[in-house]
Tab-separated table of C-alpha atoms in Angstrom:
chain	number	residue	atom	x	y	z
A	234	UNK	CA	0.000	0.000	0.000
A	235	UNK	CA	1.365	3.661	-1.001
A	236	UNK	CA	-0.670	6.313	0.173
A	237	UNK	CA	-3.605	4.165	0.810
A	238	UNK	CA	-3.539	3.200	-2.920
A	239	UNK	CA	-2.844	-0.419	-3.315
A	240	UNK	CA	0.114	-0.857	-6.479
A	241	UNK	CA	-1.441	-2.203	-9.669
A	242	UNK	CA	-1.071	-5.704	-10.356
A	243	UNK	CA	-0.824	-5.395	-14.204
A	244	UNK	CA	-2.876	-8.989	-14.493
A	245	UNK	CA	-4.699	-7.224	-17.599
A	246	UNK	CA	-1.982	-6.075	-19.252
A	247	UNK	CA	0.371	-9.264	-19.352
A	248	UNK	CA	-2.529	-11.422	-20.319
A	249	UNK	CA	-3.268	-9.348	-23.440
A	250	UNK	CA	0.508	-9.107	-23.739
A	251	UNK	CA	0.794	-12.407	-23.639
A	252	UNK	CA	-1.796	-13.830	-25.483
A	253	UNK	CA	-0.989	-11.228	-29.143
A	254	UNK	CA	2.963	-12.594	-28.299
A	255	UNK	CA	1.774	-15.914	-28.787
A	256	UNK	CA	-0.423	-14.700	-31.861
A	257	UNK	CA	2.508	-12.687	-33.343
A	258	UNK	CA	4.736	-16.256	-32.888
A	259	UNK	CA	2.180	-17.969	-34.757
A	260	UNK	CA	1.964	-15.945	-37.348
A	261	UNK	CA	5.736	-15.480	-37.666
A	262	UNK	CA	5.970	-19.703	-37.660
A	263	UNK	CA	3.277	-19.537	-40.452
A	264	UNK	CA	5.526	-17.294	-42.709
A	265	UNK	CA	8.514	-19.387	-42.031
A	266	UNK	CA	6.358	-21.935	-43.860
A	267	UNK	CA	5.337	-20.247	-46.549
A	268	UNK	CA	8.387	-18.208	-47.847
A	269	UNK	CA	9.486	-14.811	-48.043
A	270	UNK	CA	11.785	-12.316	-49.648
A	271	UNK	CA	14.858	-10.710	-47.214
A	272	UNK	CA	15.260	-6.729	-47.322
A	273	UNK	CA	18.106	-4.879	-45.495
A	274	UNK	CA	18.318	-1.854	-43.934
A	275	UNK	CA	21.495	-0.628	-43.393
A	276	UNK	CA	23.530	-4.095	-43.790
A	277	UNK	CA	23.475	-7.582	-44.189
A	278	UNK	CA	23.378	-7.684	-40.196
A	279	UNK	CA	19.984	-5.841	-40.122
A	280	UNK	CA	17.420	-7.273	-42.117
A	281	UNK	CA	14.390	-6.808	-42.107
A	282	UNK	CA	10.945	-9.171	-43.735
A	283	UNK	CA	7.039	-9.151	-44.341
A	284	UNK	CA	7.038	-10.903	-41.174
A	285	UNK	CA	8.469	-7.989	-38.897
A	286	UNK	CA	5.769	-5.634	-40.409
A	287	UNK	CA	2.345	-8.069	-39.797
A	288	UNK	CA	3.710	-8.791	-36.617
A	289	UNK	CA	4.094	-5.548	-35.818
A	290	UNK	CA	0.884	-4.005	-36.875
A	291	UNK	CA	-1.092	-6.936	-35.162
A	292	UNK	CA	0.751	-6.238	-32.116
A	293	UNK	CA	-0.091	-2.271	-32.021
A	294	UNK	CA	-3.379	-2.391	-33.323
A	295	UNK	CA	-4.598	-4.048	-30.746
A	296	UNK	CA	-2.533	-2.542	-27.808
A	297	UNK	CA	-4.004	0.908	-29.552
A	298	UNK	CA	-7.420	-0.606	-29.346
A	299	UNK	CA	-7.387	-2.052	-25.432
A	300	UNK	CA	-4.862	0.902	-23.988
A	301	UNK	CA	-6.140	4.095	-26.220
A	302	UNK	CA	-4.124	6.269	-23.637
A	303	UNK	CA	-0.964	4.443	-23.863
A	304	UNK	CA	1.777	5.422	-25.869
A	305	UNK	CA	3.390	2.822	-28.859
A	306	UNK	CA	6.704	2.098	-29.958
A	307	UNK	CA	7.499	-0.481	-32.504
A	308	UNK	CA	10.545	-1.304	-34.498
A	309	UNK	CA	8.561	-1.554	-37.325
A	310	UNK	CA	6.164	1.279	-37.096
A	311	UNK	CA	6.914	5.188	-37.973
A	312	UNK	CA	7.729	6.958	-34.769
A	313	UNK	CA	5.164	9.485	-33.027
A	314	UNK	CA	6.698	11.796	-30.820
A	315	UNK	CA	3.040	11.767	-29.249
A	316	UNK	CA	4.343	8.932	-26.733
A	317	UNK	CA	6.665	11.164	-24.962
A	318	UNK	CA	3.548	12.618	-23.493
A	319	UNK	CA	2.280	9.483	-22.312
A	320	UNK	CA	2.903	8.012	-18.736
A	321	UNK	CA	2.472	4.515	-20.089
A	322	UNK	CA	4.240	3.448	-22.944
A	323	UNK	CA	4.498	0.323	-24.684
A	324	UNK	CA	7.577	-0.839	-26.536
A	325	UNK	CA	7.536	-3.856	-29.257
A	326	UNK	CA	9.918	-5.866	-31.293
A	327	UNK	CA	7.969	-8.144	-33.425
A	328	UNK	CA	10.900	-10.220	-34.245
A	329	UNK	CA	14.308	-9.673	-32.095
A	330	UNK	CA	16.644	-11.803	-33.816
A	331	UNK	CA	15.575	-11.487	-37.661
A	332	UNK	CA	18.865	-12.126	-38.710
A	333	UNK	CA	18.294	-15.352	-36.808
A	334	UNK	CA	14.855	-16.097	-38.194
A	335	UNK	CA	15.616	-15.184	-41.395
A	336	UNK	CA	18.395	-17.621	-42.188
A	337	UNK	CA	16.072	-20.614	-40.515
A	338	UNK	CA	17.934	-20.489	-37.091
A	339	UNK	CA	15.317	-20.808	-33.581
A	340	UNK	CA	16.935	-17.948	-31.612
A	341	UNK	CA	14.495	-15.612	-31.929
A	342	UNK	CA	11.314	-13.712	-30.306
A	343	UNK	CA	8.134	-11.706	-30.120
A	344	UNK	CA	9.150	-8.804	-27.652
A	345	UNK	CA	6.237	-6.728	-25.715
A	346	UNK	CA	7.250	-4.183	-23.056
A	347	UNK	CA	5.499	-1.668	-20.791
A	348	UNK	CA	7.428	1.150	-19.443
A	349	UNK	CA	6.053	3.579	-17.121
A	350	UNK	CA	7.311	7.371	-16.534
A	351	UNK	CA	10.234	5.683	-18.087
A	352	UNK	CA	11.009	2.727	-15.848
A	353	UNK	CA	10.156	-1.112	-17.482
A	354	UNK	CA	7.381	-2.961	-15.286
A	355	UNK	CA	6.193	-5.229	-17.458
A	356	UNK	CA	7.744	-8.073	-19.822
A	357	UNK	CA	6.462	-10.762	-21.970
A	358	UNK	CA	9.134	-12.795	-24.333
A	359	UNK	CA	7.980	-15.446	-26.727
A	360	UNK	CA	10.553	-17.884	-28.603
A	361	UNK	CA	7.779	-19.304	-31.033
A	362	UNK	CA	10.635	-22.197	-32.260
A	363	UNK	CA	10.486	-23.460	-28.876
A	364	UNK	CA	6.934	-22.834	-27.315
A	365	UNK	CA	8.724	-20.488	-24.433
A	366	UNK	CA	6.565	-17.344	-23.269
A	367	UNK	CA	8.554	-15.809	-20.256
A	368	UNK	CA	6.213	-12.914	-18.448
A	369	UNK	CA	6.574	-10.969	-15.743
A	370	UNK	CA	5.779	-7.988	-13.545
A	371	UNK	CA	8.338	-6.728	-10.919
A	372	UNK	CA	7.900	-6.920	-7.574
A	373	UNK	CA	5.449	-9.913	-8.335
A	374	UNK	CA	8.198	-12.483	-10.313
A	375	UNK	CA	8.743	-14.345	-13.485
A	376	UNK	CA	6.930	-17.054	-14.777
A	377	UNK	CA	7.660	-19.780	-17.804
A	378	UNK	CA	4.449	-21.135	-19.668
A	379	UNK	CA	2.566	-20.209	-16.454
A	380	UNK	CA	5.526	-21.879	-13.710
A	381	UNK	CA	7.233	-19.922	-11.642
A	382	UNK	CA	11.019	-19.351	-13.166
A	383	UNK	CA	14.028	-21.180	-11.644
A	384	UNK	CA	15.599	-19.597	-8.771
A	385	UNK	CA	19.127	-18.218	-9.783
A	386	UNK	CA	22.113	-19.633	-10.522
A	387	UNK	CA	24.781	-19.467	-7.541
A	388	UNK	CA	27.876	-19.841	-9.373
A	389	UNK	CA	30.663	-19.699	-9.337
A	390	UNK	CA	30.692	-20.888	-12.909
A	391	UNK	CA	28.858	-18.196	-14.228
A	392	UNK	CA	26.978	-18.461	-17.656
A	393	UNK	CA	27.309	-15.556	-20.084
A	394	UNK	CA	25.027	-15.086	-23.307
A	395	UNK	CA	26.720	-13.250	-25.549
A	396	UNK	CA	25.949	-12.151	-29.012
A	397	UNK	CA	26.990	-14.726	-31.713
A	398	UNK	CA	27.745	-11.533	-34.035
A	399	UNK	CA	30.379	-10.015	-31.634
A	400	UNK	CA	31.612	-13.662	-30.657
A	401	UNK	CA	32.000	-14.454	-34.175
A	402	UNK	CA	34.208	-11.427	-34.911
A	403	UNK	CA	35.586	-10.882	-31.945
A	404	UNK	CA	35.055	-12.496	-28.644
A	405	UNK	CA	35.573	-15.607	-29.359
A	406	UNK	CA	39.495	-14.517	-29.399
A	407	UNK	CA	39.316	-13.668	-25.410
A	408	UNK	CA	40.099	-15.352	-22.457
A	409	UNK	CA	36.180	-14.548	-20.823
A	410	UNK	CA	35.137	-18.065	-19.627
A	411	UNK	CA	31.151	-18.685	-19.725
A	412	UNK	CA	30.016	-17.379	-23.058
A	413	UNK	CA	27.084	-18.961	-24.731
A	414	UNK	CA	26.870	-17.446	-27.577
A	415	UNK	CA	23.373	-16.439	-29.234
A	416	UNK	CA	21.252	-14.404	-31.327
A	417	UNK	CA	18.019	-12.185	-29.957
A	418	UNK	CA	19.272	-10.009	-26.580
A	419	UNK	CA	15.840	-10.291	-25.479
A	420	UNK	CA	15.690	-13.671	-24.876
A	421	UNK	CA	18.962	-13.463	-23.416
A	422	UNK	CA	17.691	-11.175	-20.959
A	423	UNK	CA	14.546	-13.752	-20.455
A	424	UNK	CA	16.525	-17.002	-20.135
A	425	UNK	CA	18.585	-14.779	-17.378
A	426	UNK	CA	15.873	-14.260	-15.062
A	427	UNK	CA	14.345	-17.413	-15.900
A	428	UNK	CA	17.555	-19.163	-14.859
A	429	UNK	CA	18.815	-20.385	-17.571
A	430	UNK	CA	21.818	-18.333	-18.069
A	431	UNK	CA	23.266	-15.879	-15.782
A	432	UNK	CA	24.869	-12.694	-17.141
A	433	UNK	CA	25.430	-10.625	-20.588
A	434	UNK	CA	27.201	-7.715	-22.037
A	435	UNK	CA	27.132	-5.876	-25.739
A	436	UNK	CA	30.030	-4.129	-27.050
A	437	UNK	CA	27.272	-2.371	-29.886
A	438	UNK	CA	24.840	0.099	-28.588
A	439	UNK	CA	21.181	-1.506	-28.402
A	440	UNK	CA	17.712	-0.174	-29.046
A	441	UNK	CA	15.117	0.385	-26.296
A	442	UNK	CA	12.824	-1.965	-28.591
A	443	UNK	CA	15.445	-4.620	-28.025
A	444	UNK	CA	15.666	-4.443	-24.454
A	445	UNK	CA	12.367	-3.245	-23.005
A	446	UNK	CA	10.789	-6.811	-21.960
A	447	UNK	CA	13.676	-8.559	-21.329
A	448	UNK	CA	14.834	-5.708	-18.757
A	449	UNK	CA	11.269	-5.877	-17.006
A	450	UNK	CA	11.790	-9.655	-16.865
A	451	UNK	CA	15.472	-9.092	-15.466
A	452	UNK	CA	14.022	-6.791	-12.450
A	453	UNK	CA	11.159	-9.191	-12.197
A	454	UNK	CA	13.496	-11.867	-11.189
A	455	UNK	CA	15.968	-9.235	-9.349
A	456	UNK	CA	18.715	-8.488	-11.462
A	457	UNK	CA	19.171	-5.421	-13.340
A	458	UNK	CA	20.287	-4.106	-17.213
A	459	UNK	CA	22.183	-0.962	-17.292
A	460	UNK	CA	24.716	0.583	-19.531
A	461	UNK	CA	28.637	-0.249	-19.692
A	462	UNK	CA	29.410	2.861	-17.979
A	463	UNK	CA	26.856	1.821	-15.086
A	464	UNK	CA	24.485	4.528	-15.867
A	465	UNK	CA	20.918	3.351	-15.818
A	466	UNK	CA	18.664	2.709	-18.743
A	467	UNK	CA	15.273	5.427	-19.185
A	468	UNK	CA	12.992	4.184	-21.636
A	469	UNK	CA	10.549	6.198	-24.111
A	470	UNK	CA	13.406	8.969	-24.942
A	471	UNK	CA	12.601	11.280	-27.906
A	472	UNK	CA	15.754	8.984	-29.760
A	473	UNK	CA	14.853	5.647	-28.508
A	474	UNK	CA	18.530	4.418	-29.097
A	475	UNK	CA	20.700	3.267	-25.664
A	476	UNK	CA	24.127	5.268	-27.484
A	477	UNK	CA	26.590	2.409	-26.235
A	478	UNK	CA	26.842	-1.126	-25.121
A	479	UNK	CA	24.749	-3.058	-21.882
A	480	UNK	CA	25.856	-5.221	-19.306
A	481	UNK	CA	22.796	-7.010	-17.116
A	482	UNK	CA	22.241	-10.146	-15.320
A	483	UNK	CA	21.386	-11.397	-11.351
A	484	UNK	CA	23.774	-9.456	-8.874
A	485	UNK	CA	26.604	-11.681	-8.129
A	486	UNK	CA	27.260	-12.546	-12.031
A	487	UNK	CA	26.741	-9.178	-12.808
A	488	UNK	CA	29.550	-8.030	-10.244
A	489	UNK	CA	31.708	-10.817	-11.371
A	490	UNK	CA	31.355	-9.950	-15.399
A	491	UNK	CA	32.134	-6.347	-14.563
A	492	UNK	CA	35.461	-7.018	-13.163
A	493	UNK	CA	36.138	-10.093	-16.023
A	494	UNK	CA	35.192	-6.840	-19.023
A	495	UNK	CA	37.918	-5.004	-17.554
A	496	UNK	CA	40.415	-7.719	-16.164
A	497	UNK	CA	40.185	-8.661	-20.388
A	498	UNK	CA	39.754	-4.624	-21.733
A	499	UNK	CA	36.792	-5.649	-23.700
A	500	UNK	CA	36.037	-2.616	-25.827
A	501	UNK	CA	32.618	-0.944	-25.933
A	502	UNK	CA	30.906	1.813	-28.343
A	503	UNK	CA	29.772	4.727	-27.541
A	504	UNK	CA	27.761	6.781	-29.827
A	505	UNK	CA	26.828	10.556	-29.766
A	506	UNK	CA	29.226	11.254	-27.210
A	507	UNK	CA	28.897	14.433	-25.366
A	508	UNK	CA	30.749	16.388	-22.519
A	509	UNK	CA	28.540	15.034	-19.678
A	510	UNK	CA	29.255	11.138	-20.336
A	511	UNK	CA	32.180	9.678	-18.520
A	512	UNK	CA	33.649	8.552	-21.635
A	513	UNK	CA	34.349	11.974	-22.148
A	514	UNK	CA	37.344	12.242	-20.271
A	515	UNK	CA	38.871	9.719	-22.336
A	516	UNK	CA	39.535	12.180	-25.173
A	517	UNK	CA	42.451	14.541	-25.261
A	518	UNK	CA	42.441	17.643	-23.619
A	519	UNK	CA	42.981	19.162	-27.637
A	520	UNK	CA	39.706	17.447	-28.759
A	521	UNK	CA	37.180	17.600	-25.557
A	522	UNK	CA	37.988	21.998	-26.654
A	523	UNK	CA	37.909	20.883	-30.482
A	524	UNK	CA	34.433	19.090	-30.382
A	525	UNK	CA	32.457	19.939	-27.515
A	526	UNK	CA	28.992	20.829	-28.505
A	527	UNK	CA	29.694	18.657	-31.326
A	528	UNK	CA	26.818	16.107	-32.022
A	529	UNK	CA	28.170	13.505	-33.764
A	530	UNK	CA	31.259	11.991	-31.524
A	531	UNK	CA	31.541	8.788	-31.469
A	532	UNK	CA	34.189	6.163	-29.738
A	533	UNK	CA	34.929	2.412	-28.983
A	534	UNK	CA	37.056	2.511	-25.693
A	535	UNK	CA	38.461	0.045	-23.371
A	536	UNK	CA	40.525	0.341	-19.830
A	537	UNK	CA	40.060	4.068	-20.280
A	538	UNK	CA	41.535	4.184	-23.652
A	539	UNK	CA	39.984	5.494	-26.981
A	540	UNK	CA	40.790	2.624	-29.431
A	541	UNK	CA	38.632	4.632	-32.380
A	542	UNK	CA	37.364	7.985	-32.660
A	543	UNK	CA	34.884	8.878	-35.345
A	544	UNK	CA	33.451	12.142	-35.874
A	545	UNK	CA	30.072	12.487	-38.203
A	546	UNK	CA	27.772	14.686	-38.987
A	547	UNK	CA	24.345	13.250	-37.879
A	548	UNK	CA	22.514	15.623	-40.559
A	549	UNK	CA	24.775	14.658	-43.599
A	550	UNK	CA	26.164	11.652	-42.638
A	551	UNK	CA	29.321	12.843	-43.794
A	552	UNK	CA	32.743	11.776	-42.128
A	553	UNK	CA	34.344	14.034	-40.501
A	554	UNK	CA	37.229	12.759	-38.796
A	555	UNK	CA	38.116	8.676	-38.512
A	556	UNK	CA	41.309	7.706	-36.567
A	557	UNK	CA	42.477	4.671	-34.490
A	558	UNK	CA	42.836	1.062	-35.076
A	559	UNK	CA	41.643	-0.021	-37.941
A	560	UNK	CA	40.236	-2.956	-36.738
A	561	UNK	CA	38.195	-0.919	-33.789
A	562	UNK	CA	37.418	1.593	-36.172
A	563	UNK	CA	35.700	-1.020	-38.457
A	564	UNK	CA	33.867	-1.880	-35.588
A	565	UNK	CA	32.786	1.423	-34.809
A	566	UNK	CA	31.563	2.768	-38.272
A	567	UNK	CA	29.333	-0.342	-38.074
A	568	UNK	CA	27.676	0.798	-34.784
A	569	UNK	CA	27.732	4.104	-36.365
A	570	UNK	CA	26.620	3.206	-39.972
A	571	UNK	CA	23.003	1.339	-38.894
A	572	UNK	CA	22.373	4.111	-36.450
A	573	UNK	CA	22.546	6.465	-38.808
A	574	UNK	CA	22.357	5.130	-42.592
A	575	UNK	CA	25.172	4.706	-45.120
A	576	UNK	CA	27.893	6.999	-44.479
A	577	UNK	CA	29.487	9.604	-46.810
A	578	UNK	CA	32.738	10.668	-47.055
């Protein structure tokens, strides 16, 4: 009880959350059968299919039709800024992993969030490949088809989903014991509080679509998401882009990964840099004069060290500036390139 008010249970909310998740899976699972043509929107390592887009408009049709008052975001869907006036928000990826789903692989999900006055409450996560919905509220737990989740893992031999694109071109040259490598973050994040795995990290910045469910699920189950610096994620931002890399899990992995990421200097973007991140200190004394106010500074760091520094300009998309190693650099005008398009220059 607050204030004589008794805190909502949600119970409507993740049962029509739950039940369109399982609708959306379905309806990706019939597509799978069918066929259908790949499109791309900034790479080959963000795809995009008919799928994403009927998922997507079933989802937020009928969210729009129960909740008229809430606020929508979807992946898929052209952005209002009419949410940011909205207490309640819901945030949808109708397919986190398409990359995975696309090429036939099971490691991916129908995502369904519910922030509110920025904070995630609510979560429901459904692999369709393996019949999993994961749902939860916090402060009232996490369930799996219906059964309470697992208590946590006690380690010591901590379990780390990782991405299989950043194992694949670079982590899987480190020293970090634990990684499981895989494709959709949210289900990452709702196989960790479901007890299934224990801890992950990105090195790429993340989208709040990506994130919003399987954080609710994480503090459902007591654990927590937050960005590589240790700053904490705010969800329904005018941009709804988290500018650098994650780390989450239950506590104890969470403090253990944190010290393993910098025992090993694993790098981590950070996009849109400005003078009141922490990163900011990183840069030389000559630049931090050179580019403050500057909106399109952008760096992959590690151990307090810039490993690549690329300056854009967010409006053009032209190149400014591009210096470091080449190999981090690469990295970086990835991150860079499918946040903001093809780059010029």
């Amino acid at each position: 009880m607050l204030g004589g008010m008794t805190a909502p249970t949600f119970s409507h909310e993740l049962s029509v959350a739950s039940a369109l998740a399982r609708e959306a899976g379905a309806l990706l699972l019939s597509h799978l059968r069918a066929g259908f043509t790949v499109e791309h929107k900034t790479s080959a390592d963000d795809p995009v299919t008919v799928a994403d887009r009927e998922a997507s408009t079933l989802i937020t049709t009928r969210l729009a039709q129960v909740f008229p008052l809430d606020g929508l975001l979807s992946e898929e869907e052209e952005d209002s800024q009419d949410r940011l006036s909205a207490a309640r928000v819901w945030i949808v990826d109708p397919i986190d992993g398409t990359k995975e789903y696309s090429t036939g692989l099971p490691d991916y999900c129908v995502s369904i969030g519910l922030a509110v006055d920025g904070e995630p409450v609510l979560g429901v996560v459904y692999a369709p490949e393996t019949d999993e919905l994961f749902s939860g509220v916090v402060g009232q737990g996490v369930t799996l088809n219906g059964q309470p989740a697992p208590v946590p893992h006690v380690g010591p031999d901590w379990r780390i989903a990782v991405s299989d694109t950043e194992h694949g071109r670079e982590l899987r040259g480190t020293a970090l014991p634990g990684m499981k490598p895989s494709g959709s973050i949210a289900l990452k994040l709702a196989r960790i509080a479901a007890g299934q795995v224990d801890a992950t990290f990105t090195m790429s910045p993340r989208s709040e679509w990506d994130i919003a469910a399987g954080h609710a699920l994480l503090r459902a189950a007591g654990g927590e998401l937050r960005r590589r610096d240790g700053r904490p994620v705010q969800y329904n931002r005018p941009r709804p882009h988290i500018e650098q890399g994650l780390i989450g899990g239950v506590p104890a992995a969470l403090d253990w990964l944190e010290g393993q990421l910098r025992g090993h200097r694993l790098p981590v973007a950070h996009l849109g840099l400005t003078p009141a991140d922490p990163a900011w200190t990183l840069l030389p004394e000559s630049d931090r004069a050179a580019l403050g106010g500057h909106p399109g500074v952008n760096v992959r760091h590690a151990d307090g060290e810039v490993l690549a520094l690329l300056v854009v300009n967010p409006g053009t998309r032209q190149v400014e500036r591009a210096e470091g190693d080449a190999f981090h650099l690469e990295r970086l005008t990835r991150d860079v390139t499918r946040a903001l398009g093809t780059l010029a220059g």
